[in-house]
Amino acid sequence: MPAMPSSLLEPLWQQFAVLLPRRSEFDPAHPLGCHRRRVPDETVFRLVVEALVHGSGYERVAITGCSDWTIRNRVKHWSALGLAQELHRIALAAYDKMIGLGLSELSVDGCQTKAPCKGDQAGPSPVDRANQGLKRSTLVDSGGIPIGLVSAGANRHDSVLLGPTIDAARRQVGNLPADATVHLDSAYDGKPSRQVLGAQGLSGEIARRGAPAPIQVGKRWVVERTQSWMNGYGKIRRCFERDGRVVDFYLYLAAAFVTIRALIRRARNLYRWPHRPTARRLR
């Protein structure tokens, strides 16, 4: 069974292939003028998606003709180029063109996951007996489409990551509307968060500390749903990567899949195209 439905994997691969730098089939710097053929990028990309979905190590998804070191080196190269961020930016542009991003109502929240191997973006988790964990701060639009993501150690407070998360969203979609409202939970109820929102030219609807959540849940439930979508990917739910750029690569790759899945589900009722998925569950 494929790791991802072809209706999701194929369009993302086609866009990802356009972003890849041109490289010859053989290594021109080889001293004998010959070398083994380079493993095709499409083969490596599909194995990377398997690792993302299942959370498996590279040695478990490696196949004959593509070793785990080939996958690992290719991921490091792609993450250094920022290709996952650019892929996510393309997916957001497609969604905005066909459906439209709801940027007037935004939501931000953090989510803690496990990071057993420590690394650049890991830290002691205050909710997991100080075991190493990863915090993911996510900004979504009114429909729950992930726009900006920031990774940090699990011991970082949500309010500290609010500013970098908004900056990450601006890099992905451009300037946010001046009248946009950011919905936040009680963890952001403090002067630092309000100062960040004021400096960014945004207004905030922040839940008060001490009040029951169901009474003041507001419109931020969409970010909770998006966090659960992101946690559906094994590599995000339990991250063994140590390089911070590789961690961000997988975060934005998962966000691109979440965006494209939402785009297909919304667009199939509005548009017609060959091989349009009709089943409720994409496959």
PDB file of N, CA, C and O in Angstrom, residues 76-121:
ATOM      1  N   LYS A  76      19.458  16.148   3.644  1.00  0.00           N
ATOM      2  CA  LYS A  76      20.281  17.254   4.138  1.00  0.00           C
ATOM      3  C   LYS A  76      20.490  18.305   3.058  1.00  0.00           C
ATOM      4  O   LYS A  76      20.441  19.514   3.329  1.00  0.00           O
ATOM      5  N   HIS A  77      20.706  17.850   1.828  1.00  0.00           N
ATOM      6  CA  HIS A  77      20.900  18.795   0.731  1.00  0.00           C
ATOM      7  C   HIS A  77      19.624  19.571   0.446  1.00  0.00           C
ATOM      8  O   HIS A  77      19.648  20.801   0.287  1.00  0.00           O
ATOM      9  N   TRP A  78      18.492  18.892   0.410  1.00  0.00           N
ATOM     10  CA  TRP A  78      17.218  19.562   0.139  1.00  0.00           C
ATOM     11  C   TRP A  78      16.841  20.518   1.254  1.00  0.00           C
ATOM     12  O   TRP A  78      16.309  21.608   0.998  1.00  0.00           O
ATOM     13  N   SER A  79      17.108  20.131   2.499  1.00  0.00           N
ATOM     14  CA  SER A  79      16.762  21.008   3.617  1.00  0.00           C
ATOM     15  C   SER A  79      17.640  22.257   3.628  1.00  0.00           C
ATOM     16  O   SER A  79      17.178  23.342   3.993  1.00  0.00           O
ATOM     17  N   ALA A  80      18.902  22.122   3.234  1.00  0.00           N
ATOM     18  CA  ALA A  80      19.779  23.288   3.169  1.00  0.00           C
ATOM     19  C   ALA A  80      19.309  24.280   2.111  1.00  0.00           C
ATOM     20  O   ALA A  80      19.512  25.499   2.257  1.00  0.00           O
ATOM     21  N   LEU A  81      18.668  23.782   1.063  1.00  0.00           N
ATOM     22  CA  LEU A  81      18.151  24.658   0.001  1.00  0.00           C
ATOM     23  C   LEU A  81      16.780  25.240   0.340  1.00  0.00           C
ATOM     24  O   LEU A  81      16.281  26.101  -0.395  1.00  0.00           O
ATOM     25  N   GLY A  82      16.160  24.766   1.405  1.00  0.00           N
ATOM     26  CA  GLY A  82      14.846  25.271   1.776  1.00  0.00           C
ATOM     27  C   GLY A  82      13.743  24.859   0.817  1.00  0.00           C
ATOM     28  O   GLY A  82      12.781  25.609   0.620  1.00  0.00           O
ATOM     29  N   LEU A  83      13.848  23.661   0.242  1.00  0.00           N
ATOM     30  CA  LEU A  83      12.881  23.243  -0.773  1.00  0.00           C
ATOM     31  C   LEU A  83      11.504  22.942  -0.180  1.00  0.00           C
ATOM     32  O   LEU A  83      10.484  23.167  -0.833  1.00  0.00           O
ATOM     33  N   ALA A  84      11.453  22.424   1.043  1.00  0.00           N
ATOM     34  CA  ALA A  84      10.155  22.127   1.648  1.00  0.00           C
ATOM     35  C   ALA A  84       9.380  23.414   1.916  1.00  0.00           C
ATOM     36  O   ALA A  84       8.158  23.462   1.720  1.00  0.00           O
ATOM     37  N   GLN A  85      10.067  24.458   2.360  1.00  0.00           N
ATOM     38  CA  GLN A  85       9.399  25.732   2.578  1.00  0.00           C
ATOM     39  C   GLN A  85       8.852  26.294   1.271  1.00  0.00           C
ATOM     40  O   GLN A  85       7.741  26.828   1.226  1.00  0.00           O
ATOM     41  N   GLU A  86       9.634  26.160   0.205  1.00  0.00           N
ATOM     42  CA  GLU A  86       9.175  26.656  -1.096  1.00  0.00           C
ATOM     43  C   GLU A  86       8.013  25.821  -1.616  1.00  0.00           C
ATOM     44  O   GLU A  86       7.066  26.358  -2.209  1.00  0.00           O
ATOM     45  N   LEU A  87       8.046  24.517  -1.393  1.00  0.00           N
ATOM     46  CA  LEU A  87       6.933  23.657  -1.797  1.00  0.00           C
ATOM     47  C   LEU A  87       5.665  24.034  -1.045  1.00  0.00           C
ATOM     48  O   LEU A  87       4.576  24.089  -1.638  1.00  0.00           O
ATOM     49  N   HIS A  88       5.787  24.291   0.230  1.00  0.00           N
ATOM     50  CA  HIS A  88       4.634  24.713   1.020  1.00  0.00           C
ATOM     51  C   HIS A  88       4.108  26.057   0.526  1.00  0.00           C
ATOM     52  O   HIS A  88       2.889  26.278   0.463  1.00  0.00           O
ATOM     53  N   ARG A  89       4.997  26.959   0.134  1.00  0.00           N
ATOM     54  CA  ARG A  89       4.588  28.258  -0.382  1.00  0.00           C
ATOM     55  C   ARG A  89       3.803  28.110  -1.683  1.00  0.00           C
ATOM     56  O   ARG A  89       2.800  28.800  -1.904  1.00  0.00           O
ATOM     57  N   ILE A  90       4.216  27.184  -2.534  1.00  0.00           N
ATOM     58  CA  ILE A  90       3.492  26.925  -3.782  1.00  0.00           C
ATOM     59  C   ILE A  90       2.115  26.342  -3.494  1.00  0.00           C
ATOM     60  O   ILE A  90       1.115  26.714  -4.124  1.00  0.00           O
ATOM     61  N   ALA A  91       2.046  25.421  -2.527  1.00  0.00           N
ATOM     62  CA  ALA A  91       0.753  24.830  -2.163  1.00  0.00           C
ATOM     63  C   ALA A  91      -0.196  25.888  -1.616  1.00  0.00           C
ATOM     64  O   ALA A  91      -1.398  25.885  -1.936  1.00  0.00           O
ATOM     65  N   LEU A  92       0.318  26.815  -0.814  1.00  0.00           N
ATOM     66  CA  LEU A  92      -0.526  27.884  -0.284  1.00  0.00           C
ATOM     67  C   LEU A  92      -1.020  28.798  -1.389  1.00  0.00           C
ATOM     68  O   LEU A  92      -2.182  29.238  -1.382  1.00  0.00           O
ATOM     69  N   ALA A  93      -0.148  29.097  -2.360  1.00  0.00           N
ATOM     70  CA  ALA A  93      -0.560  29.947  -3.475  1.00  0.00           C
ATOM     71  C   ALA A  93      -1.659  29.288  -4.292  1.00  0.00           C
ATOM     72  O   ALA A  93      -2.613  29.951  -4.726  1.00  0.00           O
ATOM     73  N   ALA A  94      -1.559  27.966  -4.500  1.00  0.00           N
ATOM     74  CA  ALA A  94      -2.593  27.247  -5.240  1.00  0.00           C
ATOM     75  C   ALA A  94      -3.906  27.255  -4.465  1.00  0.00           C
ATOM     76  O   ALA A  94      -4.988  27.457  -5.049  1.00  0.00           O
ATOM     77  N   TYR A  95      -3.841  27.050  -3.164  1.00  0.00           N
ATOM     78  CA  TYR A  95      -5.056  27.061  -2.349  1.00  0.00           C
ATOM     79  C   TYR A  95      -5.698  28.450  -2.363  1.00  0.00           C
ATOM     80  O   TYR A  95      -6.917  28.584  -2.488  1.00  0.00           O
ATOM     81  N   ASP A  96      -4.881  29.476  -2.254  1.00  0.00           N
ATOM     82  CA  ASP A  96      -5.408  30.846  -2.236  1.00  0.00           C
ATOM     83  C   ASP A  96      -6.052  31.198  -3.572  1.00  0.00           C
ATOM     84  O   ASP A  96      -7.059  31.912  -3.622  1.00  0.00           O
ATOM     85  N   LYS A  97      -5.500  30.695  -4.662  1.00  0.00           N
ATOM     86  CA  LYS A  97      -6.042  31.001  -5.984  1.00  0.00           C
ATOM     87  C   LYS A  97      -7.364  30.283  -6.234  1.00  0.00           C
ATOM     88  O   LYS A  97      -8.294  30.867  -6.813  1.00  0.00           O
ATOM     89  N   MET A  98      -7.474  29.034  -5.811  1.00  0.00           N
ATOM     90  CA  MET A  98      -8.654  28.234  -6.125  1.00  0.00           C
ATOM     91  C   MET A  98      -9.741  28.330  -5.053  1.00  0.00           C
ATOM     92  O   MET A  98     -10.934  28.301  -5.370  1.00  0.00           O
ATOM     93  N   ILE A  99      -9.360  28.450  -3.803  1.00  0.00           N
ATOM     94  CA  ILE A  99     -10.321  28.470  -2.708  1.00  0.00           C
ATOM     95  C   ILE A  99     -10.311  29.823  -1.996  1.00  0.00           C
ATOM     96  O   ILE A  99     -11.350  30.434  -1.784  1.00  0.00           O
ATOM     97  N   GLY A 100      -9.121  30.277  -1.653  1.00  0.00           N
ATOM     98  CA  GLY A 100      -8.978  31.544  -0.937  1.00  0.00           C
ATOM     99  C   GLY A 100      -8.634  31.331   0.524  1.00  0.00           C
ATOM    100  O   GLY A 100      -9.358  30.650   1.247  1.00  0.00           O
ATOM    101  N   LEU A 101      -7.523  31.898   0.953  1.00  0.00           N
ATOM    102  CA  LEU A 101      -7.114  31.812   2.348  1.00  0.00           C
ATOM    103  C   LEU A 101      -7.899  32.808   3.188  1.00  0.00           C
ATOM    104  O   LEU A 101      -8.089  33.958   2.790  1.00  0.00           O
ATOM    105  N   GLY A 102      -8.351  32.372   4.341  1.00  0.00           N
ATOM    106  CA  GLY A 102      -9.052  33.259   5.263  1.00  0.00           C
ATOM    107  C   GLY A 102      -8.086  33.899   6.230  1.00  0.00           C
ATOM    108  O   GLY A 102      -7.880  33.382   7.338  1.00  0.00           O
ATOM    109  N   LEU A 103      -7.491  35.005   5.839  1.00  0.00           N
ATOM    110  CA  LEU A 103      -6.445  35.639   6.633  1.00  0.00           C
ATOM    111  C   LEU A 103      -6.978  36.674   7.605  1.00  0.00           C
ATOM    112  O   LEU A 103      -6.191  37.270   8.348  1.00  0.00           O
ATOM    113  N   SER A 104      -8.280  36.900   7.632  1.00  0.00           N
ATOM    114  CA  SER A 104      -8.830  37.865   8.577  1.00  0.00           C
ATOM    115  C   SER A 104      -8.965  37.274   9.975  1.00  0.00           C
ATOM    116  O   SER A 104      -8.991  38.004  10.958  1.00  0.00           O
ATOM    117  N   GLU A 105      -9.091  35.937  10.053  1.00  0.00           N
ATOM    118  CA  GLU A 105      -9.187  35.247  11.338  1.00  0.00           C
ATOM    119  C   GLU A 105      -8.065  34.218  11.408  1.00  0.00           C
ATOM    120  O   GLU A 105      -8.066  33.234  10.672  1.00  0.00           O
ATOM    121  N   LEU A 106      -7.092  34.436  12.287  1.00  0.00           N
ATOM    122  CA  LEU A 106      -5.930  33.569  12.412  1.00  0.00           C
ATOM    123  C   LEU A 106      -5.915  32.931  13.797  1.00  0.00           C
ATOM    124  O   LEU A 106      -6.494  33.465  14.743  1.00  0.00           O
ATOM    125  N   SER A 107      -5.249  31.808  13.897  1.00  0.00           N
ATOM    126  CA  SER A 107      -5.108  31.121  15.185  1.00  0.00           C
ATOM    127  C   SER A 107      -3.683  30.613  15.309  1.00  0.00           C
ATOM    128  O   SER A 107      -3.087  30.161  14.319  1.00  0.00           O
ATOM    129  N   VAL A 108      -3.150  30.677  16.512  1.00  0.00           N
ATOM    130  CA  VAL A 108      -1.788  30.215  16.791  1.00  0.00           C
ATOM    131  C   VAL A 108      -1.826  29.348  18.038  1.00  0.00           C
ATOM    132  O   VAL A 108      -2.521  29.659  19.009  1.00  0.00           O
ATOM    133  N   ASP A 109      -1.074  28.267  18.000  1.00  0.00           N
ATOM    134  CA  ASP A 109      -0.960  27.419  19.184  1.00  0.00           C
ATOM    135  C   ASP A 109       0.296  26.570  19.061  1.00  0.00           C
ATOM    136  O   ASP A 109       0.815  26.352  17.957  1.00  0.00           O
ATOM    137  N   GLY A 110       0.779  26.096  20.185  1.00  0.00           N
ATOM    138  CA  GLY A 110       1.947  25.229  20.220  1.00  0.00           C
ATOM    139  C   GLY A 110       1.553  23.792  20.489  1.00  0.00           C
ATOM    140  O   GLY A 110       0.489  23.514  21.056  1.00  0.00           O
ATOM    141  N   CYS A 111       2.411  22.876  20.071  1.00  0.00           N
ATOM    142  CA  CYS A 111       2.167  21.455  20.274  1.00  0.00           C
ATOM    143  C   CYS A 111       3.501  20.787  20.609  1.00  0.00           C
ATOM    144  O   CYS A 111       4.508  21.026  19.934  1.00  0.00           O
ATOM    145  N   GLN A 112       3.507  19.956  21.635  1.00  0.00           N
ATOM    146  CA  GLN A 112       4.715  19.274  22.068  1.00  0.00           C
ATOM    147  C   GLN A 112       4.695  17.823  21.619  1.00  0.00           C
ATOM    148  O   GLN A 112       3.689  17.131  21.783  1.00  0.00           O
ATOM    149  N   THR A 113       5.795  17.389  21.020  1.00  0.00           N
ATOM    150  CA  THR A 113       5.961  16.004  20.594  1.00  0.00           C
ATOM    151  C   THR A 113       7.304  15.496  21.110  1.00  0.00           C
ATOM    152  O   THR A 113       8.103  16.252  21.665  1.00  0.00           O
ATOM    153  N   LYS A 114       7.558  14.234  20.905  1.00  0.00           N
ATOM    154  CA  LYS A 114       8.768  13.601  21.431  1.00  0.00           C
ATOM    155  C   LYS A 114       9.943  13.780  20.472  1.00  0.00           C
ATOM    156  O   LYS A 114       9.777  13.782  19.251  1.00  0.00           O
ATOM    157  N   ALA A 115      11.127  13.913  21.053  1.00  0.00           N
ATOM    158  CA  ALA A 115      12.375  13.995  20.292  1.00  0.00           C
ATOM    159  C   ALA A 115      13.430  13.192  21.043  1.00  0.00           C
ATOM    160  O   ALA A 115      14.312  13.771  21.709  1.00  0.00           O
ATOM    161  N   PRO A 116      13.390  11.864  20.973  1.00  0.00           N
ATOM    162  CA  PRO A 116      14.260  11.026  21.810  1.00  0.00           C
ATOM    163  C   PRO A 116      15.750  11.234  21.581  1.00  0.00           C
ATOM    164  O   PRO A 116      16.550  10.993  22.487  1.00  0.00           O
ATOM    165  N   CYS A 117      16.146  11.656  20.376  1.00  0.00           N
ATOM    166  CA  CYS A 117      17.573  11.774  20.058  1.00  0.00           C
ATOM    167  C   CYS A 117      18.133  13.164  20.309  1.00  0.00           C
ATOM    168  O   CYS A 117      19.225  13.482  19.833  1.00  0.00           O
ATOM    169  N   LYS A 118      17.376  14.002  21.015  1.00  0.00           N
ATOM    170  CA  LYS A 118      17.800  15.377  21.283  1.00  0.00           C
ATOM    171  C   LYS A 118      17.968  16.127  19.972  1.00  0.00           C
ATOM    172  O   LYS A 118      17.198  15.929  19.059  1.00  0.00           O
ATOM    173  N   GLY A 119      18.936  16.998  19.850  1.00  0.00           N
ATOM    174  CA  GLY A 119      19.161  17.730  18.619  1.00  0.00           C
ATOM    175  C   GLY A 119      19.024  19.225  18.792  1.00  0.00           C
ATOM    176  O   GLY A 119      18.844  19.755  19.901  1.00  0.00           O
ATOM    177  N   ASP A 120      19.131  19.938  17.661  1.00  0.00           N
ATOM    178  CA  ASP A 120      19.130  21.402  17.678  1.00  0.00           C
ATOM    179  C   ASP A 120      17.816  21.979  18.188  1.00  0.00           C
ATOM    180  O   ASP A 120      17.811  23.033  18.826  1.00  0.00           O
ATOM    181  N   GLN A 121      16.711  21.331  17.883  1.00  0.00           N
ATOM    182  CA  GLN A 121      15.403  21.883  18.204  1.00  0.00           C
ATOM    183  C   GLN A 121      14.717  21.106  19.330  1.00  0.00           C
ATOM    184  O   GLN A 121      13.484  21.107  19.398  1.00  0.00           O
TER     185      GLN A 121
END
